[in-house]
mmCIF file of C-alpha atoms in Angstrom:
data_model
loop_
_atom_site.group_PDB
_atom_site.id
_atom_site.type_symbol
_atom_site.label_atom_id
_atom_site.label_comp_id
_atom_site.label_asym_id
_atom_site.label_seq_id
_atom_site.Cartn_x
_atom_site.Cartn_y
_atom_site.Cartn_z
ATOM 1 C CA MET A 268 -58.700 60.496 -89.605
ATOM 2 C CA LYS A 269 -62.410 60.596 -90.270
ATOM 3 C CA ARG A 270 -64.821 59.666 -87.485
ATOM 4 C CA VAL A 271 -67.325 56.923 -88.194
ATOM 5 C CA LYS A 272 -70.981 57.828 -87.571
ATOM 6 C CA MET A 273 -72.664 54.552 -88.538
ATOM 7 C CA LEU A 274 -71.590 50.926 -88.434
ATOM 8 C CA ARG A 275 -72.799 47.951 -90.405
ATOM 9 C CA HIS A 276 -72.852 44.675 -88.515
ATOM 10 C CA ARG A 277 -71.816 41.269 -89.766
ATOM 11 C CA PHE A 278 -72.286 38.031 -87.896
ATOM 12 C CA VAL A 279 -69.213 35.879 -88.514
ATOM 13 C CA ASP A 280 -67.731 32.627 -87.241
ATOM 14 C CA SER A 281 -64.419 34.347 -86.533
ATOM 15 C CA ALA A 282 -62.868 37.740 -87.165
ATOM 16 C CA PRO A 283 -61.515 38.324 -90.662
ATOM 17 C CA ASP A 284 -57.797 38.914 -91.196
ATOM 18 C CA VAL A 285 -58.493 42.449 -92.413
ATOM 19 C CA LEU A 286 -61.229 44.555 -90.794
ATOM 20 C CA GLU A 287 -63.260 46.883 -92.991
ATOM 21 C CA ASP A 288 -63.861 50.461 -91.918
ATOM 22 C CA GLY A 289 -67.362 51.015 -90.556
ATOM 23 C CA VAL A 290 -68.117 47.333 -89.895
ATOM 24 C CA ILE A 291 -68.590 45.657 -86.521
ATOM 25 C CA TYR A 292 -68.022 41.904 -86.680
ATOM 26 C CA VAL A 293 -69.913 39.769 -84.176
ATOM 27 C CA SER A 294 -68.879 36.202 -83.434
ATOM 28 C CA VAL A 295 -71.485 34.358 -81.389
ATOM 29 C CA GLU A 296 -69.206 31.318 -81.209
ATOM 30 C CA TYR A 297 -66.376 33.344 -79.661
ATOM 31 C CA THR A 298 -68.742 35.746 -77.816
ATOM 32 C CA THR A 299 -66.807 38.703 -79.149
ATOM 33 C CA ALA A 300 -67.377 41.789 -81.268
ATOM 34 C CA ILE A 301 -64.499 43.492 -83.089
ATOM 35 C CA HIS A 302 -64.249 46.641 -85.166
ATOM 36 C CA LYS A 303 -61.812 49.356 -86.165
ATOM 37 C CA CYS A 304 -61.836 52.275 -83.752
ATOM 38 C CA CYS A 305 -64.527 54.722 -84.793
ATOM 39 C CA CYS A 306 -62.202 57.736 -84.504
ATOM 40 C CA GLY A 307 -60.546 56.652 -87.745
ATOM 41 C CA CYS A 308 -57.157 55.712 -86.251
ATOM 42 C CA GLY A 309 -57.531 52.186 -87.673
ATOM 43 C CA LYS A 310 -56.733 50.330 -84.440
ATOM 44 C CA GLU A 311 -58.687 47.158 -83.628
ATOM 45 C CA VAL A 312 -61.175 47.348 -80.774
ATOM 46 C CA VAL A 313 -62.174 44.000 -79.260
ATOM 47 C CA THR A 314 -65.209 43.781 -76.994
ATOM 48 C CA PRO A 315 -65.749 40.445 -75.220
ATOM 49 C CA ILE A 316 -69.452 39.698 -74.806
ATOM 50 C CA THR A 317 -69.765 38.202 -71.330
ATOM 51 C CA PRO A 318 -71.777 38.795 -68.150
ATOM 52 C CA ASN A 319 -68.898 40.974 -66.873
ATOM 53 C CA ASP A 320 -67.828 42.792 -70.007
ATOM 54 C CA TRP A 321 -70.085 43.993 -72.813
ATOM 55 C CA LYS A 322 -73.632 43.051 -73.634
ATOM 56 C CA LEU A 323 -74.786 42.897 -77.227
ATOM 57 C CA ILE A 324 -78.336 43.627 -78.300
ATOM 58 C CA PHE A 325 -79.471 42.583 -81.765
ATOM 59 C CA ASP A 326 -82.978 43.846 -82.504
ATOM 60 C CA GLY A 327 -83.291 42.094 -85.863
ATOM 61 C CA LYS A 328 -81.912 45.080 -87.794
ATOM 62 C CA THR A 329 -79.196 46.745 -85.717
ATOM 63 C CA VAL A 330 -76.715 46.018 -82.934
ATOM 64 C CA SER A 331 -75.978 47.908 -79.735
ATOM 65 C CA LEU A 332 -73.198 47.396 -77.202
ATOM 66 C CA HIS A 333 -73.357 48.263 -73.533
ATOM 67 C CA PRO A 334 -71.442 49.781 -71.798
ATOM 68 C CA SER A 335 -69.624 52.399 -73.854
ATOM 69 C CA ILE A 336 -66.376 51.729 -75.669
ATOM 70 C CA GLY A 337 -63.477 53.445 -73.923
ATOM 71 C CA SER A 338 -60.272 52.949 -75.883
ATOM 72 C CA TRP A 339 -58.103 54.098 -72.985
ATOM 73 C CA GLY A 340 -55.181 51.900 -74.017
ATOM 74 C CA LEU A 341 -54.999 53.407 -77.505
ATOM 75 C CA PRO A 342 -53.254 56.688 -78.345
ATOM 76 C CA CYS A 343 -56.577 58.177 -79.528
ATOM 77 C CA ARG A 344 -58.365 57.475 -76.179
ATOM 78 C CA SER A 345 -61.697 57.425 -78.026
ATOM 79 C CA HIS A 346 -64.911 57.059 -76.041
ATOM 80 C CA TYR A 347 -68.242 56.270 -77.674
ATOM 81 C CA TRP A 348 -71.422 54.215 -77.543
ATOM 82 C CA ILE A 349 -72.677 51.895 -80.256
ATOM 83 C CA ARG A 350 -76.467 52.133 -80.259
ATOM 84 C CA ASN A 351 -78.586 50.806 -83.093
ATOM 85 C CA ASN A 352 -75.526 50.762 -85.396
ATOM 86 C CA ARG A 353 -74.967 54.473 -84.675
ATOM 87 C CA VAL A 354 -71.819 55.803 -83.047
ATOM 88 C CA GLN A 355 -72.573 58.297 -80.290
ATOM 89 C CA TRP A 356 -69.490 60.110 -79.041
ATOM 90 C CA ALA A 357 -68.946 60.535 -75.314
ATOM 91 C CA GLU A 358 -66.631 62.638 -73.149
ATOM 92 C CA ASN A 359 -63.045 61.609 -72.630
ATOM 93 C CA TRP A 360 -62.321 60.366 -69.100
ATOM 94 C CA SER A 361 -59.524 61.459 -66.821
ATOM 95 C CA VAL A 362 -56.861 58.979 -65.749
ATOM 96 C CA GLY A 363 -58.538 58.882 -62.326
ATOM 97 C CA ALA A 364 -61.917 57.994 -63.812
ATOM 98 C CA VAL A 365 -60.381 55.239 -65.936
ATOM 99 C CA ASN A 366 -58.557 53.797 -62.918
ATOM 100 C CA ALA A 367 -61.710 53.896 -60.799
ATOM 101 C CA GLN A 368 -63.682 52.062 -63.476
ATOM 102 C CA ARG A 369 -60.925 49.470 -63.860
ATOM 103 C CA LEU A 370 -61.033 48.837 -60.117
ATOM 104 C CA LEU A 371 -64.823 48.437 -60.202
ATOM 105 C CA ASP A 372 -64.622 46.104 -63.198
ATOM 106 C CA ALA A 373 -61.920 44.004 -61.518
ATOM 107 C CA GLU A 374 -63.972 43.780 -58.328
ATOM 108 C CA ARG A 375 -67.086 42.692 -60.245
ATOM 109 C CA LYS A 376 -65.116 40.024 -62.088
ATOM 110 C CA SER A 377 -63.507 38.878 -58.870
ATOM 111 C CA ASN A 378 -66.904 38.529 -57.225
ATOM 112 C CA TYR A 379 -68.345 36.776 -60.265
ATOM 113 C CA PHE A 380 -65.486 34.301 -60.666
ATOM 114 C CA LYS A 381 -64.482 34.261 -56.993
ATOM 115 C CA VAL A 382 -60.853 34.937 -57.838
ATOM 116 C CA GLN A 383 -58.355 37.623 -56.914
ATOM 117 C CA PRO A 384 -58.503 40.398 -59.562
ATOM 118 C CA GLN A 385 -55.506 41.166 -61.756
ATOM 119 C CA ILE A 386 -55.880 44.747 -62.961
ATOM 120 C CA SER A 387 -53.796 47.115 -64.999
ATOM 121 C CA ARG A 388 -53.640 50.684 -63.831
ATOM 122 C CA THR A 389 -52.658 53.865 -65.538
ATOM 123 C CA PRO A 390 -50.334 55.869 -63.260
ATOM 124 C CA PRO A 391 -50.638 57.773 -61.013
ATOM 125 C CA MET A 392 -52.469 55.855 -58.318
ATOM 126 C CA ALA A 393 -51.522 55.491 -54.678
ATOM 127 C CA ASP A 394 -50.933 51.968 -53.405
ATOM 128 C CA ALA A 395 -51.363 52.837 -49.715
ATOM 129 C CA GLY A 396 -54.541 52.022 -47.798
ATOM 130 C CA SER A 397 -57.265 49.451 -48.092
ATOM 131 C CA LYS A 398 -58.778 48.379 -51.385
ATOM 132 C CA LYS A 399 -62.146 49.903 -50.441
ATOM 133 C CA SER A 400 -60.482 53.147 -49.349
ATOM 134 C CA LYS A 401 -58.502 53.325 -52.610
ATOM 135 C CA LEU A 402 -61.640 52.711 -54.620
ATOM 136 C CA LYS A 403 -63.562 55.444 -52.789
ATOM 137 C CA THR A 404 -60.718 57.930 -53.124
ATOM 138 C CA THR A 405 -60.108 57.163 -56.787
ATOM 139 C CA TRP A 406 -63.808 57.283 -57.613
ATOM 140 C CA ARG A 407 -64.231 60.604 -55.779
ATOM 141 C CA GLN A 408 -61.229 62.077 -57.648
ATOM 142 C CA ALA A 409 -62.584 60.801 -60.955
ATOM 143 C CA MET A 410 -66.005 62.318 -60.369
ATOM 144 C CA ASN A 411 -64.420 65.620 -59.317
ATOM 145 C CA ASP A 412 -62.306 65.609 -62.482
ATOM 146 C CA LEU A 413 -65.310 64.774 -64.633
ATOM 147 C CA PHE A 414 -67.607 67.455 -63.236
ATOM 148 C CA ARG A 415 -64.926 70.106 -62.837
ATOM 149 C CA ARG A 416 -64.443 70.191 -66.622
ATOM 150 C CA LYS A 417 -68.082 71.080 -67.345
#
């Protein structure tokens, strides 16, 4: 597995059947970007471009995605940024940090769409206590895990 350092972008109507290595496909019609994971594992990474997911910047020559790509559901657990077609590798997150971010994302979506969030969690995570209390506890654990490793 060879890590990708640079991506080429292609604006497409829809994703091709076979993704090329080192290419990020952007569909404005489907408000989605898709590429093979930059770690080299070959898995597809889909990033919905919406007010509550990723934002795409096209500066006329390159593309950037915000926030970072965290492939927590893939065996590789890759974490990187795509900035100006360059892949910038980031630290791996603990399970606690991933769960905390998933809770925050679900809450933002819930507030945006005014619906009850449906989230997937990576065990372990306590189900006791209020939602706000769980979020605080999980976030605190995630930050402790993150900074303890440095």
